Coordinates of C-alpha atoms and ligand atoms in Angstrom, one line a residue:
M1 CA 9.9 21.9 -3.4
I2 CA 7.2 23.6 -5.4
L3 CA 9.1 26.9 -5.7
G4 CA 12.5 25.2 -6.0
H5 CA 15.3 24.9 -3.4
A6 CA 16.2 27.9 -1.2
H7 CA 13.8 30.2 -2.9
P8 CA 14.9 33.8 -1.9
D9 CA 11.5 34.8 -0.5
V10 CA 11.2 31.6 1.6
M11 CA 14.8 32.0 2.7
A12 CA 14.1 35.6 3.8
A13 CA 11.0 34.6 5.7
V14 CA 12.9 31.8 7.5
Q15 CA 15.8 34.0 8.4
D16 CA 13.5 36.7 9.7
A17 CA 11.5 34.2 11.8
A18 CA 14.5 32.5 13.1
S19 CA 16.1 35.8 14.2
R20 CA 13.1 36.3 16.5
G21 CA 13.1 32.9 18.2
F22 CA 12.8 29.2 17.3
S23 CA 10.0 28.0 19.4
F24 CA 7.6 29.5 22.0
G25 CA 5.3 26.6 22.9
T26 CA 2.3 28.9 22.3
P27 CA 0.6 30.0 19.1
S28 CA 2.5 32.5 17.0
E29 CA 1.4 34.9 14.4
N30 CA 2.7 32.9 11.4
E31 CA 0.8 29.8 12.6
V32 CA -2.5 31.8 12.6
L33 CA -1.7 33.3 9.2
L34 CA -0.9 29.9 7.7
A35 CA -4.1 28.5 9.1
E36 CA -6.0 31.4 7.5
E37 CA -4.3 30.8 4.2
I38 CA -5.3 27.1 4.2
V39 CA -8.9 27.9 5.2
S40 CA -9.2 30.6 2.4
R41 CA -7.9 28.1 -0.2
V42 CA -9.9 25.0 0.5
E43 CA -13.5 25.9 0.8
P44 CA -14.8 23.0 3.0
V45 CA -12.1 23.5 5.6
E46 CA -13.6 25.7 8.2
Q47 CA -11.1 25.1 10.9
V48 CA -7.6 23.8 10.9
R49 CA -5.0 22.6 13.4
L50 CA -1.3 22.5 12.7
V51 CA 1.0 19.6 13.4
S52 CA 4.5 18.8 12.3
S53 CA 4.2 16.0 9.8
G54 CA 1.7 14.3 7.4
T55 CA 1.8 11.3 9.6
E56 CA 0.6 13.3 12.6
A57 CA -2.1 14.9 10.5
T58 CA -3.6 11.6 9.4
M59 CA -3.2 10.0 12.8
S60 CA -5.0 12.9 14.5
A61 CA -7.7 13.0 11.8
V62 CA -8.4 9.3 12.4
R63 CA -8.5 9.8 16.1
L64 CA -10.9 12.7 15.8
A65 CA -13.1 10.6 13.5
R66 CA -13.2 7.8 16.0
G67 CA -13.9 10.2 18.9
F68 CA -16.6 12.0 16.9
T69 CA -18.4 8.9 15.8
G70 CA -17.7 6.6 18.8
R71 CA -16.7 3.9 16.3
S72 CA -13.4 2.1 15.8
K73 CA -13.1 0.7 12.3
V74 CA -11.2 2.6 9.6
V75 CA -11.4 1.9 5.8
K76 CA -8.4 2.6 3.5
F77 CA -7.4 1.6 0.0
A78 CA -4.6 -0.7 -1.0
G79 CA -1.7 1.4 -2.4
C80 CA -2.7 4.5 -0.5
Y81 CA 0.0 5.8 1.9
H82 CA -1.0 7.9 4.9
G83 CA 2.2 8.1 6.7
H84 CA 3.6 5.6 9.2
V85 CA 0.6 5.5 11.4
D86 CA 0.3 1.9 12.8
A87 CA -3.3 1.4 11.8
L88 CA -2.7 2.7 8.3
L89 CA 0.4 0.7 7.4
A90 CA -1.7 -2.0 5.9
H91 CA -1.2 -2.4 2.1
A92 CA 0.4 1.0 2.0
G93 CA 2.2 2.4 -1.1
S94 CA 5.3 4.6 -1.2
G95 CA 8.4 3.1 0.5
V96 CA 6.4 0.1 1.7
A97 CA 5.6 -0.7 -2.0
T98 CA 9.1 0.0 -3.1
F99 CA 10.5 -2.6 -0.7
A100 CA 7.6 -5.1 -1.3
L101 CA 6.9 -5.3 2.4
P102 CA 3.3 -6.5 2.8
D103 CA 3.1 -4.7 6.2
S104 CA 5.6 -3.3 8.6
A105 CA 7.3 -5.2 11.4
G106 CA 6.5 -3.8 14.8
V107 CA 2.8 -3.2 14.0
P108 CA 0.7 -5.5 16.2
T109 CA -2.3 -7.2 14.7
S110 CA -4.4 -5.3 17.2
A111 CA -3.3 -1.9 15.8
A112 CA -4.1 -2.8 12.2
G113 CA -7.0 -5.2 13.1
E114 CA -9.6 -2.4 12.9
T115 CA -8.4 -1.4 9.4
I116 CA -10.4 -2.6 6.4
V117 CA -8.4 -2.4 3.2
L118 CA -10.2 -2.2 -0.2
P119 CA -9.1 -2.0 -3.8
Y120 CA -9.1 1.5 -5.2
N121 CA -11.6 2.6 -7.8
D122 CA -13.9 -0.3 -6.9
V123 CA -17.4 1.0 -5.9
E124 CA -18.8 -2.6 -5.5
A125 CA -16.1 -3.5 -2.9
L126 CA -16.8 -0.3 -1.1
E127 CA -20.6 -0.9 -0.9
T128 CA -20.0 -4.5 0.2
A129 CA -17.7 -3.5 3.0
F130 CA -20.1 -0.8 4.3
A131 CA -23.1 -3.1 4.0
E132 CA -21.2 -5.6 6.2
H133 CA -19.5 -3.3 8.8
G134 CA -21.2 0.1 8.2
S135 CA -22.3 0.7 11.8
E136 CA -18.7 0.1 13.1
I137 CA -16.9 2.3 10.6
A138 CA -15.6 5.6 12.0
C139 CA -14.1 6.8 8.8
L140 CA -12.8 6.2 5.3
I141 CA -9.4 7.7 4.6
T142 CA -8.3 8.1 1.0
E143 CA -5.6 10.0 -0.8
A144 CA -7.5 12.7 -2.6
S145 CA -5.9 11.4 -5.8
P146 CA -3.5 8.6 -5.0
G147 CA 0.2 9.3 -5.7
N148 CA 1.9 6.8 -3.6
M149 CA 1.4 3.8 -6.0
G150 CA 2.3 6.1 -8.8
V151 CA -0.4 8.5 -9.9
V152 CA -3.8 6.6 -10.0
P153 CA -6.5 9.2 -10.1
P154 CA -10.1 8.5 -9.0
E155 CA -12.3 7.4 -11.9
E156 CA -15.2 9.7 -12.8
G157 CA -17.7 9.5 -9.9
F158 CA -15.5 7.5 -7.5
T159 CA -14.9 10.3 -5.0
E160 CA -18.7 11.1 -5.0
A161 CA -19.3 7.4 -4.4
L162 CA -17.1 7.6 -1.3
R163 CA -19.1 10.6 -0.1
R164 CA -22.4 8.9 -0.7
V165 CA -21.6 5.6 0.9
T166 CA -19.8 7.0 4.0
A167 CA -22.6 9.5 4.6
A168 CA -25.3 6.8 4.2
H169 CA -23.6 4.9 7.1
G170 CA -22.7 7.8 9.3
A171 CA -18.9 7.5 8.7
L172 CA -16.6 10.4 8.1
L173 CA -14.7 10.9 4.9
I174 CA -11.1 12.0 5.2
S175 CA -9.4 13.3 2.1
D176 CA -5.6 13.0 2.5
E177 CA -4.2 15.9 0.5
V178 CA -0.7 15.7 2.1
M179 CA 0.7 15.1 -1.4
T180 CA -1.8 16.8 -3.6
G181 CA -2.6 19.8 -1.4
F182 CA -1.5 23.1 -2.9
R183 CA 0.3 21.2 -5.6
C184 CA -2.5 20.0 -8.0
S185 CA -4.0 23.5 -7.9
R186 CA -4.0 26.4 -5.4
S187 CA -6.8 24.4 -3.6
G188 CA -5.2 21.0 -4.1
W189 CA -7.1 18.1 -5.7
Y190 CA -10.3 19.5 -4.2
G191 CA -9.8 22.5 -6.4
L192 CA -9.7 20.3 -9.5
E193 CA -12.4 17.8 -8.8
G194 CA -14.7 19.6 -6.3
P195 CA -17.1 20.8 -5.3
Y196 CA -19.0 17.5 -5.2
S197 CA -22.7 17.2 -5.7
G198 CA -23.1 15.0 -2.7
G199 CA -21.1 17.3 -0.4
A200 CA -17.4 17.7 0.5
P201 CA -15.2 15.4 2.5
D202 CA -15.6 16.0 6.3
L203 CA -11.9 16.3 7.1
F204 CA -8.7 17.0 5.1
T205 CA -5.1 16.5 5.8
F206 CA -2.2 18.6 4.4
G207 CA 1.6 18.5 4.6
K208 CA 4.6 18.6 2.2
V209 CA 4.0 21.8 0.1
M210 CA 2.4 23.7 3.0
G211 CA 5.6 23.3 5.1
G212 CA 7.8 24.9 2.4
G213 CA 10.5 22.2 3.2
F214 CA 10.1 22.5 7.0
P215 CA 8.1 20.3 9.3
A216 CA 4.6 21.8 9.1
A217 CA 1.4 19.9 8.3
A218 CA -2.3 20.2 9.2
F219 CA -5.7 18.6 9.5
G220 CA -9.0 20.4 9.3
G221 CA -12.6 20.4 8.1
R222 CA -16.0 20.9 9.5
A223 CA -16.1 23.1 12.5
D224 CA -18.6 20.9 14.4
I225 CA -16.2 18.0 14.1
M226 CA -13.0 20.1 14.9
S227 CA -14.7 21.3 18.0
H228 CA -14.4 17.8 19.4
L229 CA -10.7 18.4 19.8
A230 CA -9.2 19.3 23.2
P231 CA -9.3 21.7 24.8
L232 CA -12.9 22.4 23.7
G233 CA -13.7 18.7 23.3
P234 CA -12.7 15.2 24.5
V235 CA -10.3 14.2 21.7
Y236 CA -6.8 14.9 22.8
Q237 CA -4.2 16.2 20.4
A238 CA -1.2 18.5 21.0
G239 CA 2.4 19.0 19.9
T240 CA 5.2 21.0 21.4
L241 CA 6.6 22.0 18.0
S242 CA 3.2 22.2 16.2
G243 CA 2.9 25.5 14.4
N244 CA 6.6 26.2 14.9
P245 CA 7.3 29.8 14.0
V246 CA 10.2 29.0 11.6
A247 CA 8.3 26.2 9.8
T248 CA 5.2 28.2 9.5
A249 CA 7.1 31.2 8.1
A250 CA 8.5 28.9 5.4
G251 CA 5.1 27.4 4.6
L252 CA 3.4 30.8 4.5
A253 CA 6.0 32.3 2.2
T254 CA 5.7 29.2 0.0
L255 CA 2.0 29.3 -0.4
R256 CA 2.1 33.0 -1.0
G257 CA 4.7 32.4 -3.7
C258 CA 2.4 29.8 -5.4
T259 CA 0.7 32.3 -7.7
P260 CA -1.6 31.4 -10.6
E261 CA 1.5 32.0 -12.9
V262 CA 3.4 29.3 -10.9
Y263 CA 0.6 26.8 -11.4
T264 CA 0.4 27.5 -15.1
R265 CA 4.1 27.0 -15.4
L266 CA 4.1 23.7 -13.5
D267 CA 1.3 22.5 -15.8
E268 CA 3.3 23.4 -18.9
V269 CA 6.6 22.0 -17.7
S270 CA 5.1 18.8 -16.6
R271 CA 3.4 18.3 -19.9
T272 CA 6.6 19.0 -21.8
I273 CA 8.6 16.5 -19.7
A274 CA 5.9 13.8 -19.8
D275 CA 5.3 14.1 -23.5
A276 CA 9.0 13.9 -24.2
A277 CA 9.4 10.9 -21.9
S278 CA 6.5 9.1 -23.6
A279 CA 7.9 9.9 -27.1
A280 CA 11.3 8.6 -26.2
L281 CA 9.9 5.4 -24.7
S282 CA 7.6 4.9 -27.8
A283 CA 10.6 5.4 -30.1
E284 CA 12.3 2.5 -28.4
G285 CA 9.1 0.3 -28.3
V286 CA 8.9 0.4 -24.5
P287 CA 5.2 -0.1 -23.4
H288 CA 4.2 2.5 -20.9
L289 CA 1.3 4.6 -19.6
V290 CA 1.3 8.1 -18.3
Q291 CA -1.3 9.1 -15.7
W292 CA -2.0 12.6 -14.3
A293 CA -3.3 14.4 -11.3
G294 CA -3.0 18.1 -12.1
S295 CA 0.7 18.6 -12.7
M296 CA 1.6 15.4 -10.9
F297 CA 2.2 12.5 -13.2
S298 CA 3.8 9.1 -13.4
V299 CA 5.1 6.9 -16.1
F300 CA 4.1 3.2 -15.6
F301 CA 6.3 0.6 -17.4
T302 CA 3.6 -1.8 -18.4
S303 CA 4.5 -5.5 -18.5
E304 CA 3.4 -7.6 -21.5
G305 CA 0.1 -9.4 -20.8
S306 CA -0.7 -7.5 -17.6
R307 CA -4.1 -6.1 -17.0
P308 CA -3.0 -2.4 -17.6
A309 CA -1.4 -3.4 -20.9
Q310 CA -4.8 -4.6 -22.0
T311 CA -7.0 -2.0 -20.4
G312 CA -4.7 1.0 -21.0
V313 CA -5.1 2.3 -17.5
V314 CA -3.6 1.7 -14.0
R315 CA -6.7 1.8 -11.8
D316 CA -5.5 0.2 -8.6
Y317 CA -2.6 -1.2 -6.6
D318 CA -2.7 -4.6 -8.3
D319 CA -2.3 -2.8 -11.6
A320 CA 0.5 -0.7 -10.3
R321 CA 2.3 -3.7 -9.0
A322 CA 2.1 -5.4 -12.4
Q323 CA 4.7 -2.9 -13.7
D324 CA 8.0 -4.0 -15.3
L325 CA 10.2 -2.8 -12.4
P326 CA 13.6 -3.7 -14.0
A327 CA 12.6 -1.4 -16.9
F328 CA 11.9 1.4 -14.5
G329 CA 15.2 0.7 -12.7
A330 CA 17.2 0.9 -15.9
F331 CA 15.5 4.1 -17.0
F332 CA 16.0 5.6 -13.6
H333 CA 19.7 4.8 -13.4
S334 CA 20.4 6.1 -16.9
M335 CA 18.7 9.4 -16.1
L336 CA 20.7 9.6 -12.9
D337 CA 23.9 9.0 -14.8
S338 CA 22.9 12.0 -16.9
G339 CA 22.4 14.1 -13.8
V340 CA 18.6 13.9 -13.6
H341 CA 17.3 12.5 -10.3
L342 CA 13.8 11.1 -10.9
P343 CA 11.7 9.9 -8.0
P344 CA 13.6 6.7 -7.1
S345 CA 10.7 4.3 -7.3
A346 CA 8.1 3.1 -9.8
F347 CA 5.5 3.8 -7.1
E348 CA 6.2 7.6 -6.8
A349 CA 4.8 10.6 -8.6
W350 CA 6.9 12.9 -10.7
F351 CA 6.7 16.6 -9.5
V352 CA 8.1 19.7 -11.2
G353 CA 8.9 22.9 -9.5
A354 CA 8.8 26.6 -10.5
S355 CA 12.6 26.6 -10.6
H356 CA 12.7 24.1 -13.5
D357 CA 13.6 26.7 -16.1
D358 CA 14.0 26.0 -19.8
E359 CA 17.7 25.1 -19.3
A360 CA 16.8 22.5 -16.6
V361 CA 14.0 21.1 -18.7
G362 CA 16.4 20.9 -21.7
R363 CA 18.7 18.7 -19.6
V364 CA 15.9 16.4 -18.7
L365 CA 14.8 16.1 -22.4
D366 CA 18.4 15.5 -23.5
A367 CA 18.7 12.6 -21.1
L368 CA 15.5 10.8 -22.1
P369 CA 16.6 8.9 -25.3
A370 CA 19.5 7.1 -23.7
A371 CA 17.2 6.2 -20.7
A372 CA 14.6 4.9 -23.0
R373 CA 17.2 2.7 -24.7
A374 CA 18.3 1.4 -21.3
A375 CA 14.7 0.6 -20.4
S376 CA 14.2 -1.2 -23.7
A377 CA 17.3 -3.3 -23.2
S378 CA 16.2 -4.4 -19.7
R379 CA 12.6 -5.1 -20.5
G380 CA 11.1 -8.1 -18.7
R381 CA 14.4 -9.0 -17.0
M382 CA 13.7 -10.5 -13.6
A383 CA 14.6 -8.4 -10.6
G384 CA 17.5 -9.5 -8.3
Ligands
PLP1 C1 3.8 11.9 2.5 C2 2.5 11.5 2.8 C3 2.0 11.3 4.1 C4 2.9 11.3 5.3 O1 3.5 12.6 5.5 P1 4.9 12.7 6.4 O2 5.1 14.1 6.5 O3 6.0 12.0 5.5 O4 4.7 12.0 7.7 C5 0.7 11.1 4.3 N1 -0.2 11.0 3.3 C6 0.2 11.2 2.0 C7 -0.8 11.1 0.9 C8 1.5 11.4 1.7 O5 1.9 11.5 0.5

């Protein structure tokens, strides 16, 4: 909740919208205004369609890419999570990583069989996969800056390599900004890293922040691609509750509340917390790495002898999985005992919100030394 829970402006917008009706099954004013707000913030997004969850956004974007290109294969990266779309639940991060499930039960081989999974930040693997399957690949979908294996930002030039290689093979590039959108900056990760010399991603997906805590998400991009959606084009997509008037009121009020001052404050608060966490861990001799994407960050508890311990960076899912998970668990529970609820997995990003005032930040800082001691005591202990 980028503005904090039950922000008065968002509350007022929701109450006003709800008092006028919950659902009309037809576009409503807030839906149009929210779409305009998104288009005005993310320059390559010419048209946008609203849906109700990030999962729907990525599912629809992939269908559109397949319909547009007439191809079937999809490339994704290990450790990237794009919602619980069957075809994208291969080597996904987030909850799937937390529970160490290689894949999900209930996903037939046929659904994931058109999915090619590559290691993140590896241009060579990317080029090899496209050299082999390029003419069958409809799209490559990536988290704009991955946050579902912990924060693992693209290395310098990696996003541009994605653009170059997909374009060379006639495949679309989908930038999944469901997590980073309107959080990393007012224009999401694109606002921090773009524009790209080789051109922008073709399609973007959004969710989370843009719903203001309600079910609203979106996908959008080049108008010539979006025009392939029904009713103008042959790619079917619809949703009874898409662009719901209450959800879009919350999203619109949230985005309007995300002023430049809010983003500055998020940057400051996240630095303060991350620096203090790092200092507390260092004081207890707990090896760790902090990685950033705008104000999103994560603290990786590096295991002795692992690749990240040697290279000083977590660059892909294998690196992320090499973490000392018991150390994270001990750290997390100590923080929780002190009343600080961190993201409950070593594979999640830490977010701050505009309501984290100095008193709240003080509580977090006060809780860190004991948590660092707990992490130190549990280091290298085997899970289970
Ligand atoms: C959360 C997330 C999704 C899925 O969104 P839901 O609203 O949970 O379906 C998709 N992509 C990314 C990058 C996410 O972080």
